mmCIF file of C-alpha atoms in Angstrom:
data_model
loop_
_atom_site.group_PDB
_atom_site.id
_atom_site.type_symbol
_atom_site.label_atom_id
_atom_site.label_comp_id
_atom_site.label_asym_id
_atom_site.label_seq_id
_atom_site.Cartn_x
_atom_site.Cartn_y
_atom_site.Cartn_z
ATOM 1 C CA MET M 14 236.280 10.817 -33.351
ATOM 2 C CA ASN M 15 235.028 14.016 -31.685
ATOM 3 C CA GLU M 16 234.932 15.774 -35.059
ATOM 4 C CA MET M 17 233.072 12.865 -36.654
ATOM 5 C CA LEU M 18 230.411 12.892 -33.947
ATOM 6 C CA THR M 19 229.923 16.606 -34.428
ATOM 7 C CA PHE M 20 229.738 16.151 -38.194
ATOM 8 C CA PHE M 21 227.288 13.234 -38.222
ATOM 9 C CA TYR M 22 225.155 14.029 -35.160
ATOM 10 C CA ASN M 23 225.764 17.695 -34.320
ATOM 11 C CA LEU M 24 226.975 16.681 -30.860
ATOM 12 C CA LYS M 25 229.828 18.078 -28.798
ATOM 13 C CA PRO M 26 231.256 15.067 -26.924
ATOM 14 C CA ILE M 27 232.548 15.475 -23.386
ATOM 15 C CA ASN M 28 234.804 12.868 -21.750
ATOM 16 C CA LEU M 29 234.948 10.701 -24.856
ATOM 17 C CA TYR M 30 236.687 7.392 -24.206
ATOM 18 C CA LYS M 31 236.905 3.965 -25.788
ATOM 19 C CA VAL M 32 236.043 0.675 -24.081
ATOM 20 C CA GLU M 33 237.112 -2.226 -26.309
ATOM 21 C CA ASN M 34 235.363 -1.364 -29.608
ATOM 22 C CA THR M 35 232.742 1.018 -28.171
ATOM 23 C CA PHE M 36 232.956 4.790 -27.698
ATOM 24 C CA GLU M 37 231.259 6.367 -24.680
ATOM 25 C CA PHE M 38 230.703 10.075 -24.055
ATOM 26 C CA MET M 39 228.463 12.758 -22.563
ATOM 27 C CA ASP M 40 226.662 15.624 -24.269
ATOM 28 C CA ASN M 41 224.287 18.060 -22.582
ATOM 29 C CA HIS M 42 223.955 15.782 -19.518
ATOM 30 C CA ASN M 43 223.024 12.802 -21.698
ATOM 31 C CA PHE M 44 225.124 9.649 -21.980
ATOM 32 C CA PHE M 45 225.795 8.154 -25.421
ATOM 33 C CA LEU M 46 227.285 4.928 -26.779
ATOM 34 C CA LEU M 47 228.685 4.520 -30.274
ATOM 35 C CA TYR M 48 228.682 0.839 -31.259
ATOM 36 C CA PRO M 49 230.196 -0.831 -34.344
ATOM 37 C CA VAL M 50 227.525 -2.596 -36.394
ATOM 38 C CA GLN M 51 227.745 -6.384 -36.632
ATOM 39 C CA ARG M 52 224.160 -7.149 -37.601
ATOM 40 C CA SER M 53 222.477 -7.501 -41.005
ATOM 41 C CA LYS M 54 220.186 -4.787 -42.357
ATOM 42 C CA GLU M 55 217.212 -7.137 -41.993
ATOM 43 C CA GLU M 56 218.036 -7.750 -38.335
ATOM 44 C CA LEU M 57 218.537 -4.044 -37.694
ATOM 45 C CA MET M 58 215.083 -3.218 -39.056
ATOM 46 C CA ASP M 59 213.565 -5.853 -36.737
ATOM 47 C CA ILE M 60 215.570 -4.470 -33.813
ATOM 48 C CA TYR M 61 214.430 -0.930 -34.542
ATOM 49 C CA GLN M 62 210.772 -2.025 -34.496
ATOM 50 C CA ILE M 63 211.326 -3.994 -31.286
ATOM 51 C CA CYS M 64 212.718 -0.914 -29.571
ATOM 52 C CA GLU M 65 209.660 1.067 -30.589
ATOM 53 C CA GLU M 66 207.418 -1.615 -29.050
ATOM 54 C CA LEU M 67 209.467 -1.711 -25.854
ATOM 55 C CA LYS M 68 209.342 2.038 -25.438
ATOM 56 C CA ILE M 69 205.546 1.913 -25.655
ATOM 57 C CA LYS M 70 205.751 -0.557 -22.750
ATOM 58 C CA ASN M 71 207.985 1.904 -20.844
ATOM 59 C CA ILE M 72 211.090 -0.288 -21.118
ATOM 60 C CA PRO M 73 214.118 2.044 -21.177
ATOM 61 C CA VAL M 74 216.060 0.442 -24.030
ATOM 62 C CA HIS M 75 218.703 2.625 -25.657
ATOM 63 C CA THR M 76 217.331 5.123 -28.177
ATOM 64 C CA PHE M 77 218.582 5.054 -31.766
ATOM 65 C CA ILE M 78 220.014 8.443 -32.740
ATOM 66 C CA LEU M 79 219.621 9.228 -36.434
ATOM 67 C CA ASN M 80 222.486 10.927 -38.219
ATOM 68 C CA ARG M 81 222.377 14.064 -40.365
ATOM 69 C CA GLU M 82 220.918 11.990 -43.234
ATOM 70 C CA ASN M 83 218.190 10.533 -40.988
ATOM 71 C CA LYS M 84 219.816 7.098 -41.112
ATOM 72 C CA ILE M 85 220.670 4.810 -38.201
ATOM 73 C CA ILE M 86 224.076 3.795 -39.628
ATOM 74 C CA SER M 87 227.052 6.133 -40.028
ATOM 75 C CA LYS M 88 230.263 5.073 -41.774
ATOM 76 C CA ILE M 89 233.160 6.481 -39.753
ATOM 77 C CA TYR M 90 236.732 5.613 -40.709
ATOM 78 C CA ASP M 91 235.468 2.742 -42.923
ATOM 79 C CA GLN M 92 233.478 1.210 -40.045
ATOM 80 C CA ASP M 93 229.683 1.230 -39.712
ATOM 81 C CA TYR M 94 228.470 2.605 -36.377
ATOM 82 C CA ILE M 95 225.152 3.151 -34.614
ATOM 83 C CA LEU M 96 224.738 5.799 -31.931
ATOM 84 C CA PHE M 97 222.481 5.259 -28.918
ATOM 85 C CA LYS M 98 221.352 7.511 -26.106
ATOM 86 C CA ILE M 99 221.159 5.833 -22.705
ATOM 87 C CA GLU M 100 217.722 6.149 -21.093
ATOM 88 C CA THR M 101 218.574 4.898 -17.617
ATOM 89 C CA HIS M 102 221.598 4.857 -15.323
ATOM 90 C CA LYS M 103 224.144 2.774 -17.208
ATOM 91 C CA GLU M 104 225.582 1.056 -14.125
ATOM 92 C CA ASN M 105 222.287 -0.206 -12.669
ATOM 93 C CA GLU M 106 222.329 -3.977 -12.111
ATOM 94 C CA MET M 107 219.550 -6.376 -13.128
ATOM 95 C CA ASN M 108 219.064 -9.688 -11.341
ATOM 96 C CA ILE M 109 217.382 -12.910 -12.476
ATOM 97 C CA LEU M 110 213.869 -11.652 -11.713
ATOM 98 C CA ASP M 111 214.527 -8.443 -13.648
ATOM 99 C CA ILE M 112 215.598 -10.563 -16.616
ATOM 100 C CA ILE M 113 212.418 -12.659 -16.509
ATOM 101 C CA GLU M 114 210.212 -9.577 -16.157
ATOM 102 C CA PHE M 115 211.905 -7.956 -19.154
ATOM 103 C CA GLN M 116 211.546 -11.089 -21.296
ATOM 104 C CA ASN M 117 207.836 -11.371 -20.579
ATOM 105 C CA LYS M 118 207.275 -7.936 -22.105
ATOM 106 C CA LEU M 119 207.835 -9.116 -25.660
ATOM 107 C CA ILE M 120 207.099 -12.548 -27.132
ATOM 108 C CA ILE M 121 208.016 -13.537 -30.692
ATOM 109 C CA SER M 122 205.690 -12.770 -33.589
ATOM 110 C CA LYS M 123 205.996 -13.547 -37.291
ATOM 111 C CA ASN M 124 207.629 -10.213 -38.153
ATOM 112 C CA LYS M 125 210.665 -10.931 -35.990
ATOM 113 C CA VAL M 126 211.896 -14.191 -37.505
ATOM 114 C CA ASN M 127 215.226 -12.632 -38.545
ATOM 115 C CA LEU M 128 216.204 -12.565 -34.868
ATOM 116 C CA TYR M 129 215.067 -16.066 -33.918
ATOM 117 C CA ARG M 130 217.834 -18.373 -32.655
ATOM 118 C CA ASN M 131 216.918 -21.828 -31.366
ATOM 119 C CA ASN M 132 218.854 -24.390 -33.430
ATOM 120 C CA TRP M 133 221.478 -24.691 -30.710
ATOM 121 C CA GLY M 134 222.717 -28.166 -31.579
ATOM 122 C CA GLU M 135 223.357 -27.249 -35.212
ATOM 123 C CA LEU M 136 225.017 -23.921 -34.369
ATOM 124 C CA TRP M 137 227.237 -25.467 -31.699
ATOM 125 C CA SER M 138 228.257 -28.359 -33.983
ATOM 126 C CA LYS M 139 229.350 -25.959 -36.716
ATOM 127 C CA LYS M 140 231.342 -23.928 -34.217
ATOM 128 C CA ILE M 141 233.135 -26.982 -32.837
ATOM 129 C CA ASP M 142 233.956 -28.220 -36.345
ATOM 130 C CA TYR M 143 235.465 -24.843 -37.182
ATOM 131 C CA PHE M 144 237.421 -24.644 -33.916
ATOM 132 C CA GLU M 145 238.869 -28.113 -34.465
ATOM 133 C CA TYR M 146 239.953 -27.131 -37.986
ATOM 134 C CA GLN M 147 241.435 -23.900 -36.605
ATOM 135 C CA ILE M 148 243.398 -25.759 -33.939
ATOM 136 C CA ARG M 149 244.893 -28.116 -36.518
ATOM 137 C CA GLU M 150 245.952 -25.209 -38.734
ATOM 138 C CA LEU M 151 246.890 -22.466 -36.253
ATOM 139 C CA GLY M 152 247.035 -23.880 -32.752
ATOM 140 C CA LYS M 153 250.272 -25.837 -32.697
ATOM 141 C CA ASN M 154 251.991 -23.356 -30.357
ATOM 142 C CA LYS M 155 248.961 -22.767 -28.100
ATOM 143 C CA LYS M 156 249.911 -25.018 -25.189
ATOM 144 C CA VAL M 157 247.121 -23.973 -22.806
ATOM 145 C CA ILE M 158 244.508 -24.471 -25.510
ATOM 146 C CA LEU M 159 245.975 -27.784 -26.660
ATOM 147 C CA ASN M 160 245.992 -29.136 -23.089
ATOM 148 C CA SER M 161 242.387 -28.145 -22.375
ATOM 149 C CA PHE M 162 240.571 -28.096 -25.696
ATOM 150 C CA SER M 163 239.466 -31.748 -25.791
ATOM 151 C CA TYR M 164 237.821 -31.479 -22.356
ATOM 152 C CA TYR M 165 235.686 -28.513 -23.409
ATOM 153 C CA VAL M 166 234.863 -30.086 -26.764
ATOM 154 C CA GLY M 167 233.624 -33.084 -24.746
ATOM 155 C CA LEU M 168 231.388 -30.793 -22.689
ATOM 156 C CA ALA M 169 230.127 -29.178 -25.887
ATOM 157 C CA GLU M 170 229.358 -32.547 -27.463
ATOM 158 C CA ASN M 171 227.402 -33.479 -24.342
ATOM 159 C CA ALA M 172 225.440 -30.236 -24.668
ATOM 160 C CA ILE M 173 224.797 -30.816 -28.382
ATOM 161 C CA ALA M 174 223.519 -34.347 -27.797
ATOM 162 C CA TYR M 175 221.406 -33.173 -24.850
ATOM 163 C CA ALA M 176 219.801 -30.358 -26.868
ATOM 164 C CA ASN M 177 219.221 -32.531 -29.939
ATOM 165 C CA ASN M 178 217.711 -35.377 -27.896
ATOM 166 C CA THR M 179 215.447 -32.905 -26.137
ATOM 167 C CA ASN M 180 214.235 -31.385 -29.406
ATOM 168 C CA ASN M 181 213.629 -34.862 -30.854
ATOM 169 C CA LYS M 182 211.724 -36.063 -27.785
ATOM 170 C CA PHE M 183 209.685 -32.986 -26.947
ATOM 171 C CA SER M 184 207.950 -30.390 -29.055
ATOM 172 C CA LEU M 185 207.878 -26.693 -28.333
ATOM 173 C CA ASN M 186 204.459 -25.759 -26.944
ATOM 174 C CA SER M 187 202.663 -22.553 -26.041
ATOM 175 C CA PHE M 188 204.120 -22.595 -22.533
ATOM 176 C CA ASP M 189 207.704 -22.536 -23.823
ATOM 177 C CA LYS M 190 207.940 -18.841 -24.551
ATOM 178 C CA ILE M 191 210.166 -17.499 -27.294
ATOM 179 C CA CYS M 192 211.284 -14.239 -25.712
ATOM 180 C CA LEU M 193 213.620 -11.355 -26.266
ATOM 181 C CA ASN M 194 217.118 -12.491 -25.300
ATOM 182 C CA HIS M 195 220.724 -11.416 -25.790
ATOM 183 C CA ARG M 196 223.697 -12.921 -27.553
ATOM 184 C CA ARG M 197 225.484 -12.982 -24.189
ATOM 185 C CA LEU M 198 224.820 -11.773 -20.655
ATOM 186 C CA ASP M 199 227.446 -10.891 -18.089
ATOM 187 C CA PHE M 200 227.386 -10.813 -14.313
ATOM 188 C CA PRO M 201 226.963 -8.213 -12.917
ATOM 189 C CA ASN M 202 224.224 -7.564 -15.467
ATOM 190 C CA LEU M 203 224.486 -3.823 -16.150
ATOM 191 C CA THR M 204 221.756 -1.875 -17.949
ATOM 192 C CA LYS M 205 224.397 -0.356 -20.271
ATOM 193 C CA GLU M 206 224.719 -3.737 -21.978
ATOM 194 C CA TYR M 207 221.344 -5.272 -21.148
ATOM 195 C CA TYR M 208 219.418 -2.502 -22.921
ATOM 196 C CA ASN M 209 221.790 -2.468 -25.897
ATOM 197 C CA PRO M 210 219.556 -3.294 -28.901
ATOM 198 C CA LEU M 211 222.480 -4.654 -30.935
ATOM 199 C CA LEU M 212 222.626 -7.631 -28.570
ATOM 200 C CA PHE M 213 218.937 -8.560 -28.995
ATOM 201 C CA ILE M 214 217.820 -11.902 -30.400
ATOM 202 C CA PHE M 215 214.758 -14.090 -29.874
ATOM 203 C CA ASP M 216 215.154 -17.472 -28.242
ATOM 204 C CA LEU M 217 213.851 -19.646 -25.426
ATOM 205 C CA GLN M 218 213.577 -17.719 -22.178
ATOM 206 C CA VAL M 219 216.138 -20.014 -20.563
ATOM 207 C CA ARG M 220 218.914 -18.850 -22.908
ATOM 208 C CA ASP M 221 219.535 -15.553 -21.106
ATOM 209 C CA ILE M 222 219.072 -17.183 -17.722
ATOM 210 C CA ALA M 223 221.673 -19.873 -18.429
ATOM 211 C CA GLU M 224 224.233 -17.440 -19.867
ATOM 212 C CA TYR M 225 223.743 -15.102 -16.916
ATOM 213 C CA LEU M 226 224.243 -17.953 -14.428
ATOM 214 C CA LYS M 227 227.380 -19.180 -16.183
ATOM 215 C CA SER M 228 228.879 -15.718 -16.019
ATOM 216 C CA ALA M 229 227.814 -15.384 -12.385
ATOM 217 C CA PHE M 230 229.487 -18.672 -11.453
ATOM 218 C CA PHE M 231 232.915 -17.452 -12.554
ATOM 219 C CA LYS M 232 232.487 -14.210 -10.600
ATOM 220 C CA SER M 233 230.810 -15.557 -7.453
ATOM 221 C CA GLU M 234 229.728 -19.164 -6.956
ATOM 222 C CA MET M 235 227.498 -18.188 -4.051
ATOM 223 C CA ASP M 236 225.685 -15.496 -6.033
ATOM 224 C CA ALA M 237 225.242 -17.919 -8.936
ATOM 225 C CA TRP M 238 223.623 -20.490 -6.656
ATOM 226 C CA ILE M 239 221.309 -17.909 -5.080
ATOM 227 C CA GLU M 240 220.214 -16.674 -8.504
ATOM 228 C CA PHE M 241 219.680 -20.258 -9.721
ATOM 229 C CA LYS M 242 217.486 -21.062 -6.712
ATOM 230 C CA THR M 243 215.477 -17.906 -7.336
ATOM 231 C CA PHE M 244 214.988 -18.972 -10.955
ATOM 232 C CA ILE M 245 213.712 -22.487 -10.266
ATOM 233 C CA ASN M 246 211.497 -21.353 -7.382
ATOM 234 C CA PHE M 247 209.920 -18.449 -9.261
ATOM 235 C CA GLN M 248 207.548 -20.312 -11.597
ATOM 236 C CA LYS M 249 206.876 -23.756 -13.027
ATOM 237 C CA ARG M 250 208.375 -24.627 -16.392
ATOM 238 C CA SER M 251 207.985 -27.476 -18.843
ATOM 239 C CA ILE M 252 210.396 -30.405 -18.919
ATOM 240 C CA TYR M 253 211.431 -29.139 -22.368
ATOM 241 C CA GLU M 254 212.503 -25.786 -20.926
ATOM 242 C CA TYR M 255 214.395 -27.382 -18.036
ATOM 243 C CA GLN M 256 216.271 -29.725 -20.356
ATOM 244 C CA MET M 257 217.158 -26.955 -22.792
ATOM 245 C CA PHE M 258 218.294 -24.858 -19.837
ATOM 246 C CA TYR M 259 220.535 -27.714 -18.691
ATOM 247 C CA ALA M 260 221.910 -28.193 -22.220
ATOM 248 C CA ARG M 261 222.838 -24.520 -22.253
ATOM 249 C CA MET M 262 224.521 -24.811 -18.848
ATOM 250 C CA LEU M 263 226.568 -27.748 -20.160
ATOM 251 C CA TYR M 264 227.790 -25.837 -23.193
ATOM 252 C CA PRO M 265 231.057 -24.040 -22.217
ATOM 253 C CA SER M 266 230.429 -20.726 -23.961
ATOM 254 C CA TYR M 267 232.701 -19.034 -21.402
ATOM 255 C CA TYR M 268 235.674 -21.100 -22.646
ATOM 256 C CA PHE M 269 234.936 -20.737 -26.356
ATOM 257 C CA ASP M 270 234.289 -16.996 -26.100
ATOM 258 C CA MET M 271 237.730 -16.552 -24.574
ATOM 259 C CA TYR M 272 239.229 -19.006 -27.069
ATOM 260 C CA GLU M 273 237.969 -16.843 -29.951
ATOM 261 C CA LYS M 274 239.436 -13.701 -28.402
ATOM 262 C CA ILE M 275 242.794 -15.464 -28.049
ATOM 263 C CA MET M 276 242.768 -16.697 -31.633
ATOM 264 C CA ASN M 277 241.847 -13.174 -32.800
ATOM 265 C CA GLY M 278 244.806 -11.753 -30.876
ATOM 266 C CA GLU M 279 242.598 -9.836 -28.430
ATOM 267 C CA GLU M 280 243.591 -11.749 -25.274
ATOM 268 C CA SER M 281 246.540 -13.774 -24.011
ATOM 269 C CA GLU M 282 246.279 -17.537 -23.760
ATOM 270 C CA GLU M 283 246.774 -17.389 -19.986
ATOM 271 C CA LYS M 284 243.250 -15.971 -19.608
ATOM 272 C CA LEU M 285 241.916 -19.508 -20.113
ATOM 273 C CA ILE M 286 243.691 -20.798 -16.999
ATOM 274 C CA PHE M 287 241.138 -19.084 -14.761
ATOM 275 C CA TYR M 288 238.306 -21.165 -16.288
ATOM 276 C CA ILE M 289 240.334 -24.368 -16.436
ATOM 277 C CA GLU M 290 241.210 -24.193 -12.733
ATOM 278 C CA LYS M 291 237.511 -23.925 -11.849
ATOM 279 C CA SER M 292 236.394 -26.844 -14.039
ATOM 280 C CA LYS M 293 235.906 -29.246 -11.099
ATOM 281 C CA ASN M 294 233.881 -26.640 -9.233
ATOM 282 C CA TYR M 295 231.738 -26.118 -12.307
ATOM 283 C CA GLU M 296 231.121 -29.862 -12.610
ATOM 284 C CA GLN M 297 229.883 -29.809 -9.011
ATOM 285 C CA PHE M 298 227.701 -26.804 -9.830
ATOM 286 C CA LEU M 299 226.134 -28.748 -12.703
ATOM 287 C CA LYS M 300 225.501 -31.747 -10.448
ATOM 288 C CA ASN M 301 223.953 -29.626 -7.734
ATOM 289 C CA MET M 302 221.705 -27.976 -10.289
ATOM 290 C CA TYR M 303 220.585 -31.351 -11.600
ATOM 291 C CA TYR M 304 219.608 -32.553 -8.123
ATOM 292 C CA GLU M 305 217.571 -29.407 -7.531
ATOM 293 C CA ILE M 306 215.790 -29.635 -10.880
ATOM 294 C CA ILE M 307 214.787 -33.297 -10.464
ATOM 295 C CA LYS M 308 212.950 -32.309 -7.290
ATOM 296 C CA ILE M 309 210.589 -30.561 -9.705
ATOM 297 C CA VAL M 310 210.766 -32.589 -12.916
ATOM 298 C CA GLN M 311 212.755 -35.611 -14.081
ATOM 299 C CA ILE M 312 215.218 -34.322 -16.650
ATOM 300 C CA GLU M 313 217.728 -36.526 -18.437
ATOM 301 C CA LYS M 314 220.835 -37.257 -16.389
ATOM 302 C CA ILE M 315 224.456 -37.008 -17.522
ATOM 303 C CA ASP M 316 226.072 -40.386 -16.893
ATOM 304 C CA TRP M 317 229.667 -39.215 -16.502
ATOM 305 C CA LEU M 318 228.648 -36.647 -13.912
ATOM 306 C CA GLU M 319 226.793 -39.338 -12.006
ATOM 307 C CA LYS M 320 229.782 -41.666 -12.136
ATOM 308 C CA LYS M 321 232.042 -38.947 -10.757
ATOM 309 C CA LYS M 322 229.664 -38.639 -7.848
ATOM 310 C CA GLU M 323 229.912 -42.347 -7.135
ATOM 311 C CA SER M 324 233.725 -42.553 -7.410
#
């Protein structure tokens, strides 16, 4: 890989190492990341323009490095890659207020429709249908998955119904901002990933917030609660936003993300046990969130969560 980086970018990598599918290295006191490309050409052109806009606003997103042919994509060992230069310390952490501030810098416009994601119910339904087919065909020996899958499908179906009912009942208005988001957010939220343009999409502001809080919960329940309280106390939001936020919190992306890694042979099945053992705590987290939100606005309740409270 060192030779390829020298060939394509005229760089001399120092301390080159691989983290999952990403290569990281230094050159001339600058830090670089080489990412495999998993976005369409149309999306990449939108992303490139977004980064130019963000840099004008002094947001330190990663800088695209053009190769020797002045292109953003380099084919290395039959894989398409994009090279970025890091513009800020890669291990800096961003909290919930940092996320909101970043999102408010760039709202959707007509030339960014390739990155717009808001049909959650439809996307989730297709995923669940595929997972169920996959389980029938390939999951017969996956005991941990077989013993837990129906529970998380039930959560997902709750989330799908909640999102669809919300979209049918309420219409998106000018106060429900479509902002720059990410496919996923982790906790801690490090700038190395947060400013990675290949993760950018446009969606409701509450998407990133919900994914960040879900990740935070499985790292530190106390930190997740503190960040949630900061979120709901920071500014008023529409009932539509609160309900879509709650739908996103219901959807167990943490389980299905790990499920996909297991089915792709990237992780062992035992990795799911960590999430399964915290399922009761997460139910309580959802209930506590609901009670805090209805102090502000009356969102739709989840009957089975209420019944568990009464039992």
